[in-house]
Amino acid sequence: MASHRGVEAAMLALEAALRREQPAELAAFAPVRLLGSADLARQDLGGLLGLYTYRVEIDPATRNRYHVPPPGMLAAVLLVLPLVLHFLLFPWVANASEELRLLGWAMQALAHLTELDAARIDALDPDWDADERAQVLPEELSIEDLLRIWDGLPLRYRPSAAWVVRTVFVRSTPQPGAGRVRTR
């Protein structure tokens, strides 16, 4: 299970994977960059391919899960928080040709990056389990939903694509146990 850094680690792993795959001619005018709300408020982003997490939600299909320790261990049962990360992928460049080329390449690259695993995330969150995986999928949004997201941002609309990371399992912090019962 991921630690509280699992959300950040998943998005940083996506950023790193896209940076590794980005052709040099695209990286020269628009490097891949993970953006936060403060970055968007500046509105002078320069040339880049932005990854912006616009929503983090609890996965309704996998909520109310627990991590049960192996038999014989005195560790406590831990609550697992399943999180889904919704993000926008958008180019911030000067002309339409570069914008479309960059967005087309990024969508192609993400289509081949179908999951995040420990090999991509371990350096960012060492608590990520070796057999744990999170899927990276395109998200179907209606035009109305997409425009509502952009209306809430301090930027003017840009061509963009919505993607989702499903599901990052964040473990709760273990509480110190009381030990074995010794008397009745």
PDB file of C-alpha atoms in Angstrom:
ATOM      1  CA  MET A   1       0.000   0.000   0.000  1.00  0.00           C
ATOM      2  CA  ALA A   2       1.137   3.506  -0.737  1.00  0.00           C
ATOM      3  CA  SER A   3       1.811   6.005   2.003  1.00  0.00           C
ATOM      4  CA  HIS A   4       0.266   9.471   2.135  1.00  0.00           C
ATOM      5  CA  ARG A   5       2.745  10.353  -0.639  1.00  0.00           C
ATOM      6  CA  GLY A   6       1.053   7.948  -3.071  1.00  0.00           C
ATOM      7  CA  VAL A   7      -0.957  10.630  -4.886  1.00  0.00           C
ATOM      8  CA  GLU A   8       2.088  12.840  -5.396  1.00  0.00           C
ATOM      9  CA  ALA A   9       4.238   9.835  -6.345  1.00  0.00           C
ATOM     10  CA  ALA A  10       1.790   8.658  -9.013  1.00  0.00           C
ATOM     11  CA  MET A  11       1.670  12.062 -10.699  1.00  0.00           C
ATOM     12  CA  LEU A  12       5.453  12.563 -10.457  1.00  0.00           C
ATOM     13  CA  ALA A  13       5.926   9.105 -11.997  1.00  0.00           C
ATOM     14  CA  LEU A  14       3.683  10.104 -14.910  1.00  0.00           C
ATOM     15  CA  GLU A  15       5.647  13.317 -15.369  1.00  0.00           C
ATOM     16  CA  ALA A  16       8.965  11.407 -15.325  1.00  0.00           C
ATOM     17  CA  ALA A  17       7.706   8.766 -17.778  1.00  0.00           C
ATOM     18  CA  LEU A  18       6.520  11.413 -20.238  1.00  0.00           C
ATOM     19  CA  ARG A  19       9.802  13.331 -19.907  1.00  0.00           C
ATOM     20  CA  ARG A  20      11.792  10.169 -20.692  1.00  0.00           C
ATOM     21  CA  GLU A  21       9.701   9.451 -23.787  1.00  0.00           C
ATOM     22  CA  GLN A  22       9.399  13.022 -25.084  1.00  0.00           C
ATOM     23  CA  PRO A  23      11.227  13.561 -28.385  1.00  0.00           C
ATOM     24  CA  ALA A  24      13.990  16.167 -28.225  1.00  0.00           C
ATOM     25  CA  GLU A  25      12.313  18.479 -30.762  1.00  0.00           C
ATOM     26  CA  LEU A  26       9.189  18.685 -28.553  1.00  0.00           C
ATOM     27  CA  ALA A  27      11.123  18.992 -25.291  1.00  0.00           C
ATOM     28  CA  ALA A  28      13.012  21.963 -26.742  1.00  0.00           C
ATOM     29  CA  PHE A  29       9.927  24.203 -26.835  1.00  0.00           C
ATOM     30  CA  ALA A  30       7.552  22.486 -24.398  1.00  0.00           C
ATOM     31  CA  PRO A  31       8.928  20.272 -21.605  1.00  0.00           C
ATOM     32  CA  VAL A  32       6.519  18.149 -19.558  1.00  0.00           C
ATOM     33  CA  ARG A  33       5.642  19.720 -16.223  1.00  0.00           C
ATOM     34  CA  LEU A  34       3.370  18.786 -13.319  1.00  0.00           C
ATOM     35  CA  LEU A  35       1.331  21.853 -12.412  1.00  0.00           C
ATOM     36  CA  GLY A  36      -0.393  22.874  -9.217  1.00  0.00           C
ATOM     37  CA  SER A  37      -3.085  25.453  -8.555  1.00  0.00           C
ATOM     38  CA  ALA A  38      -0.508  28.129  -7.708  1.00  0.00           C
ATOM     39  CA  ASP A  39       1.200  27.566 -11.074  1.00  0.00           C
ATOM     40  CA  LEU A  40      -2.080  28.062 -12.916  1.00  0.00           C
ATOM     41  CA  ALA A  41      -2.819  31.276 -11.002  1.00  0.00           C
ATOM     42  CA  ARG A  42       0.364  32.830 -12.440  1.00  0.00           C
ATOM     43  CA  GLN A  43      -0.977  32.404 -16.000  1.00  0.00           C
ATOM     44  CA  ASP A  44       2.467  33.017 -17.506  1.00  0.00           C
ATOM     45  CA  LEU A  45       3.466  29.404 -17.922  1.00  0.00           C
ATOM     46  CA  GLY A  46       5.742  29.687 -20.947  1.00  0.00           C
ATOM     47  CA  GLY A  47       5.994  26.722 -23.304  1.00  0.00           C
ATOM     48  CA  LEU A  48       5.087  23.427 -21.658  1.00  0.00           C
ATOM     49  CA  LEU A  49       2.958  20.308 -21.670  1.00  0.00           C
ATOM     50  CA  GLY A  50       0.993  20.542 -18.440  1.00  0.00           C
ATOM     51  CA  LEU A  51      -0.293  17.777 -16.187  1.00  0.00           C
ATOM     52  CA  TYR A  52      -2.853  19.215 -13.782  1.00  0.00           C
ATOM     53  CA  THR A  53      -4.693  17.085 -11.217  1.00  0.00           C
ATOM     54  CA  TYR A  54      -8.132  18.641 -11.040  1.00  0.00           C
ATOM     55  CA  ARG A  55      -9.849  16.061  -8.816  1.00  0.00           C
ATOM     56  CA  VAL A  56      -8.954  13.323  -6.350  1.00  0.00           C
ATOM     57  CA  GLU A  57     -11.812  11.096  -5.236  1.00  0.00           C
ATOM     58  CA  ILE A  58     -12.426   7.925  -3.282  1.00  0.00           C
ATOM     59  CA  ASP A  59     -12.999   4.997  -5.632  1.00  0.00           C
ATOM     60  CA  PRO A  60     -16.606   3.895  -4.973  1.00  0.00           C
ATOM     61  CA  ALA A  61     -15.958   0.401  -6.357  1.00  0.00           C
ATOM     62  CA  THR A  62     -13.166  -0.440  -3.900  1.00  0.00           C
ATOM     63  CA  ARG A  63     -13.904   1.582  -0.764  1.00  0.00           C
ATOM     64  CA  ASN A  64     -14.231   0.027   2.697  1.00  0.00           C
ATOM     65  CA  ARG A  65     -11.175  -2.188   2.215  1.00  0.00           C
ATOM     66  CA  TYR A  66      -8.747  -3.303   4.868  1.00  0.00           C
ATOM     67  CA  HIS A  67      -5.213  -4.625   4.818  1.00  0.00           C
ATOM     68  CA  VAL A  68      -5.116  -7.723   7.012  1.00  0.00           C
ATOM     69  CA  PRO A  69      -1.635  -8.731   8.220  1.00  0.00           C
ATOM     70  CA  PRO A  70      -0.422 -12.301   7.583  1.00  0.00           C
ATOM     71  CA  PRO A  71      -1.495 -14.905  10.174  1.00  0.00           C
ATOM     72  CA  GLY A  72       0.638 -14.963  13.298  1.00  0.00           C
ATOM     73  CA  MET A  73       1.661 -11.312  13.146  1.00  0.00           C
ATOM     74  CA  LEU A  74       0.520  -8.991  15.896  1.00  0.00           C
ATOM     75  CA  ALA A  75       0.086  -6.048  13.525  1.00  0.00           C
ATOM     76  CA  ALA A  76      -3.223  -4.225  13.434  1.00  0.00           C
ATOM     77  CA  VAL A  77      -5.684  -4.376  10.562  1.00  0.00           C
ATOM     78  CA  LEU A  78      -5.265  -1.155   8.531  1.00  0.00           C
ATOM     79  CA  LEU A  79      -7.899   0.801   6.691  1.00  0.00           C
ATOM     80  CA  VAL A  80      -7.073   1.281   2.997  1.00  0.00           C
ATOM     81  CA  LEU A  81      -8.139   4.464   1.220  1.00  0.00           C
ATOM     82  CA  PRO A  82      -8.616   3.837  -2.530  1.00  0.00           C
ATOM     83  CA  LEU A  83      -8.050   7.061  -4.479  1.00  0.00           C
ATOM     84  CA  VAL A  84      -8.693   7.914  -8.121  1.00  0.00           C
ATOM     85  CA  LEU A  85      -6.709  10.795  -9.640  1.00  0.00           C
ATOM     86  CA  HIS A  86      -8.292  12.801 -12.455  1.00  0.00           C
ATOM     87  CA  PHE A  87      -5.935  14.994 -14.451  1.00  0.00           C
ATOM     88  CA  LEU A  88      -5.852  17.179 -17.522  1.00  0.00           C
ATOM     89  CA  LEU A  89      -3.152  17.046 -20.118  1.00  0.00           C
ATOM     90  CA  PHE A  90      -2.781  20.312 -22.013  1.00  0.00           C
ATOM     91  CA  PRO A  91      -0.177  22.075 -24.151  1.00  0.00           C
ATOM     92  CA  TRP A  92       0.746  25.674 -23.389  1.00  0.00           C
ATOM     93  CA  VAL A  93       2.562  26.845 -26.503  1.00  0.00           C
ATOM     94  CA  ALA A  94       2.517  29.752 -28.965  1.00  0.00           C
ATOM     95  CA  ASN A  95       0.931  28.289 -32.097  1.00  0.00           C
ATOM     96  CA  ALA A  96      -1.687  25.781 -33.221  1.00  0.00           C
ATOM     97  CA  SER A  97       0.703  23.445 -35.018  1.00  0.00           C
ATOM     98  CA  GLU A  98       2.924  22.974 -31.949  1.00  0.00           C
ATOM     99  CA  GLU A  99      -0.144  22.673 -29.726  1.00  0.00           C
ATOM    100  CA  LEU A 100      -1.668  19.857 -31.778  1.00  0.00           C
ATOM    101  CA  ARG A 101       1.644  18.048 -32.311  1.00  0.00           C
ATOM    102  CA  LEU A 102       2.375  18.145 -28.587  1.00  0.00           C
ATOM    103  CA  LEU A 103      -1.097  17.000 -27.530  1.00  0.00           C
ATOM    104  CA  GLY A 104      -1.097  14.206 -30.139  1.00  0.00           C
ATOM    105  CA  TRP A 105       2.285  12.928 -28.985  1.00  0.00           C
ATOM    106  CA  ALA A 106       1.326  13.078 -25.290  1.00  0.00           C
ATOM    107  CA  MET A 107      -1.905  11.146 -25.839  1.00  0.00           C
ATOM    108  CA  GLN A 108      -0.017   8.525 -27.843  1.00  0.00           C
ATOM    109  CA  ALA A 109       2.612   8.217 -25.085  1.00  0.00           C
ATOM    110  CA  LEU A 110      -0.010   7.862 -22.337  1.00  0.00           C
ATOM    111  CA  ALA A 111      -1.871   5.240 -24.385  1.00  0.00           C
ATOM    112  CA  HIS A 112       1.275   3.086 -24.221  1.00  0.00           C
ATOM    113  CA  LEU A 113       1.798   3.772 -20.512  1.00  0.00           C
ATOM    114  CA  THR A 114      -1.120   1.681 -19.281  1.00  0.00           C
ATOM    115  CA  GLU A 115      -0.104   1.300 -15.638  1.00  0.00           C
ATOM    116  CA  LEU A 116       2.096   2.597 -12.867  1.00  0.00           C
ATOM    117  CA  ASP A 117       3.952  -0.008 -10.857  1.00  0.00           C
ATOM    118  CA  ALA A 118       6.632  -0.192  -8.178  1.00  0.00           C
ATOM    119  CA  ALA A 119       9.417   0.135 -10.770  1.00  0.00           C
ATOM    120  CA  ARG A 120       8.130   3.617 -11.698  1.00  0.00           C
ATOM    121  CA  ILE A 121       7.073   4.744  -8.210  1.00  0.00           C
ATOM    122  CA  ASP A 122       9.392   3.073  -5.672  1.00  0.00           C
ATOM    123  CA  ALA A 123      11.900   5.951  -5.577  1.00  0.00           C
ATOM    124  CA  LEU A 124       9.070   8.440  -4.987  1.00  0.00           C
ATOM    125  CA  ASP A 125       7.106   6.402  -2.423  1.00  0.00           C
ATOM    126  CA  PRO A 126       9.041   3.435  -0.978  1.00  0.00           C
ATOM    127  CA  ASP A 127       5.870   2.151   0.728  1.00  0.00           C
ATOM    128  CA  TRP A 128       4.376   1.253  -2.667  1.00  0.00           C
ATOM    129  CA  ASP A 129       4.088  -2.562  -2.721  1.00  0.00           C
ATOM    130  CA  ALA A 130       6.066  -4.551  -5.291  1.00  0.00           C
ATOM    131  CA  ASP A 131       2.892  -6.128  -6.726  1.00  0.00           C
ATOM    132  CA  GLU A 132       0.764  -2.962  -6.593  1.00  0.00           C
ATOM    133  CA  ARG A 133      -0.409  -1.367  -9.828  1.00  0.00           C
ATOM    134  CA  ALA A 134      -2.504   1.651 -10.813  1.00  0.00           C
ATOM    135  CA  GLN A 135      -4.069   1.926 -14.264  1.00  0.00           C
ATOM    136  CA  VAL A 136      -3.610   4.994 -16.468  1.00  0.00           C
ATOM    137  CA  LEU A 137      -6.674   5.442 -18.675  1.00  0.00           C
ATOM    138  CA  PRO A 138      -8.266   8.091 -20.875  1.00  0.00           C
ATOM    139  CA  GLU A 139     -11.324   9.538 -19.194  1.00  0.00           C
ATOM    140  CA  GLU A 140     -14.546  10.145 -21.063  1.00  0.00           C
ATOM    141  CA  LEU A 141     -15.828  13.617 -20.246  1.00  0.00           C
ATOM    142  CA  SER A 142     -18.696  15.392 -21.912  1.00  0.00           C
ATOM    143  CA  ILE A 143     -17.971  18.794 -23.448  1.00  0.00           C
ATOM    144  CA  GLU A 144     -20.082  20.332 -20.674  1.00  0.00           C
ATOM    145  CA  ASP A 145     -18.020  18.672 -17.926  1.00  0.00           C
ATOM    146  CA  LEU A 146     -14.754  19.650 -19.585  1.00  0.00           C
ATOM    147  CA  LEU A 147     -15.847  23.272 -19.928  1.00  0.00           C
ATOM    148  CA  ARG A 148     -16.974  23.345 -16.289  1.00  0.00           C
ATOM    149  CA  ILE A 149     -13.484  22.260 -15.248  1.00  0.00           C
ATOM    150  CA  TRP A 150     -11.911  25.003 -17.370  1.00  0.00           C
ATOM    151  CA  ASP A 151     -14.410  27.586 -16.077  1.00  0.00           C
ATOM    152  CA  GLY A 152     -13.173  26.833 -12.560  1.00  0.00           C
ATOM    153  CA  LEU A 153      -9.536  27.371 -13.526  1.00  0.00           C
ATOM    154  CA  PRO A 154      -7.895  30.803 -13.645  1.00  0.00           C
ATOM    155  CA  LEU A 155      -6.916  30.164 -17.298  1.00  0.00           C
ATOM    156  CA  ARG A 156      -8.623  30.540 -20.618  1.00  0.00           C
ATOM    157  CA  TYR A 157      -9.618  27.303 -22.340  1.00  0.00           C
ATOM    158  CA  ARG A 158      -6.921  25.272 -24.086  1.00  0.00           C
ATOM    159  CA  PRO A 159      -7.329  22.052 -26.070  1.00  0.00           C
ATOM    160  CA  SER A 160      -6.894  19.314 -23.495  1.00  0.00           C
ATOM    161  CA  ALA A 161      -7.408  15.639 -22.776  1.00  0.00           C
ATOM    162  CA  ALA A 162      -8.721  14.141 -19.548  1.00  0.00           C
ATOM    163  CA  TRP A 163      -7.005  11.083 -18.079  1.00  0.00           C
ATOM    164  CA  VAL A 164      -7.377   9.108 -14.872  1.00  0.00           C
ATOM    165  CA  VAL A 165      -5.088   7.072 -12.598  1.00  0.00           C
ATOM    166  CA  ARG A 166      -7.168   4.292 -11.073  1.00  0.00           C
ATOM    167  CA  THR A 167      -6.597   3.291  -8.159  1.00  0.00           C
ATOM    168  CA  VAL A 168      -3.898   4.374  -5.697  1.00  0.00           C
ATOM    169  CA  PHE A 169      -4.375   2.454  -2.447  1.00  0.00           C
ATOM    170  CA  VAL A 170      -3.219   4.588   0.482  1.00  0.00           C
ATOM    171  CA  ARG A 171      -2.831   2.790   3.785  1.00  0.00           C
ATOM    172  CA  SER A 172      -3.758   4.389   7.058  1.00  0.00           C
ATOM    173  CA  THR A 173      -1.055   5.150   9.577  1.00  0.00           C
ATOM    174  CA  PRO A 174      -0.637   2.185  11.925  1.00  0.00           C
ATOM    175  CA  GLN A 175      -1.675   2.866  15.500  1.00  0.00           C
ATOM    176  CA  PRO A 176       0.401   1.346  18.299  1.00  0.00           C
ATOM    177  CA  GLY A 177      -1.182  -1.919  19.396  1.00  0.00           C
ATOM    178  CA  ALA A 178      -2.184  -2.728  22.927  1.00  0.00           C
ATOM    179  CA  GLY A 179      -0.487  -6.121  22.827  1.00  0.00           C
ATOM    180  CA  ARG A 180      -1.895  -9.500  23.827  1.00  0.00           C
ATOM    181  CA  VAL A 181      -4.524  -9.822  26.501  1.00  0.00           C
ATOM    182  CA  ARG A 182      -2.852 -11.362  29.555  1.00  0.00           C
ATOM    183  CA  THR A 183      -5.676 -11.485  32.102  1.00  0.00           C
ATOM    184  CA  ARG A 184      -9.450 -11.678  32.066  1.00  0.00           C
TER     185      ARG A 184
END
